[in-house]
Amino acid sequence: MYHRSRSVVGTWFVSSEYRYHWPIFKVIFRGLGVVLVFLALLGPYFSKRETQIELAGREVMLILDVSASMLTEDLKPNRLQKAKRELDRLIDNLPGDKIGLIVYAGQGYLQCPMTRDHQAVKMFLELASPGQFEQTGTRLRPALSLAYAHMFQDSIRTEQSGNRAIVILSDGEDYGETYTSLAERFNQAEVPIFLAGVGTYQGGRVPHLVNNRPRGFKTLADGSLVISKLQDEGMKKLAELSGTEYLSLDASYKTMDGLIEQLELLSASPVEEIQQQIAQNLYQPILLAGILFLFISMFILPVTLAHDK
């Protein structure tokens, strides 16, 4: 008398119980099927292909005034910290965009080149301070010149427009030469300049720095205190030349939401092409082969001989 094995495991794999229909092939087919299905579940990567990826977004250069007057405490805790908080929020609202940072006082300094690593930009923003510069005073032109050189260092990129912008935060005290010609060059390149004045019109005392630490307040030759006030006439003129809306942060509760909205209206144009290797997951043919082996094994019926005990 013949009957099928009562043991599922024995029926599938124990070849010593098989008698007819070439059961060894059933073991091989089912064994290969199980192994291939298991490999497919692991998601193997056997090859890589190189592809060209086009990244789209905006390029925004932040220019921050870090002159000593930015430590004036007419805004709490001071103008510089207020500007940093607002720029931090601006960075959070531009995901995927390339952002750079220039700080300036008497001269301009590229604090962070254009990057999509926003955490790096934030780190360099936090490190910005008046102690970076030995020269006193505030001169915007060197910072604008540096921004122009950095954003247009590749002549091919000058043909692109509509996806780049400059954002300037300052208390407006500029004792340097005019920057009208630079504004016109940015206009020709279709790069808008957004400006935000930081400080109050009533002003406040300017801390005197010793080894980058406040030590009292600055005084004039007659012993009277130096009072720094928001002087934004030049900033308003620059915004007018650029065709943008000037924003005044003359109170602690005011934010840059309006300026952020203007930036978000800029088109996100292709700004970069990169070559990237993409790994190919080849689980499909392996899974198909495994299922095929299991399917074929179903038609090789194991028949076992009953043994009398």
Steps between C-alpha positions, in 0.01 A plus 500: 500500500620848412415827663644852526732574784333636810796725577507831309872543556563143395288542191695808392857414587563145632609319186549160671119454516445561129442212262364623167480804272867589549450651849860624515405761239212613721743556788740693276227715344335585831832558671612739226161673507515563874862626481425737211187640667705561816772680299238714328362607840849622594485751212839437334682775308726359229577799281501880489412737222612862471231759440491877473274676752386859457446686827255790506468772758596854592837650592479747786800691632450635852699812592513580871634815662718403800636845582519603866181705470308175440555421870280794597226380731209707373369162379521215749741341561674713234478581131740225394316224684170625361645486147638150559164370620324638193760357262471165675125502429563605140734204449235262634252636247725433200537120501710365214634843399869590493587759762823691567602746770714813485572707811640851492610797705788701355552222244304206367574135581355184346389321815339206316500432124184396318382162627190287546625402845282736702635375832847615394363844408330524840821403677700772322217746562520435874877558493469843334609782731663847493821343630572361152609845378771730628376796299224716638213651307250356256558471125243314294669528161778242569236248608291562188808469279586170667145372450507594132836331445386183678163472324639574154838331516385266221426703185257233375277552802456868418254393232267356764257733675200499726634259758758707691469769763690706756371556855663773710444558872660810647437797727575717198807684625717516190800733500648360182474589133182474297375161382260623231710362214501155658123511541469573129719200417275275709197648323650419161553141616138491626608431858273681748644644822275471806584721796393500864600775741573376852467749787284785623490865402542595866822298512711388792849495646773316310702250706877548512674171413821381664622160379160451338324555834285803592675733745284801562376721217663706228543872567581804293799729557294716734408199712140471379362158409486388139138438401437276202170545319349314208615690194316340213485775240770333292337159541164634383668652196676173421171310528337752267780456246454123520121519474443323832312593815709622792426337837559672833566283806466791740323302773574167668166352392550574128606214273621442144189312389428753224855473367484119512179508295674714237786250481261208461352669193832461319503216251690185588712462187759228425818609676719192499560170320672212676609153396376235740536124507173322569510139617263262320295261711469176304259315727232466228672240276623309806148492649354396165750211469424387857125500439552312172703225672235466772224489240671223300561299817123489561459272198759248618279305738692317774371145558620306798467137593325433826707291737338263739633546852 
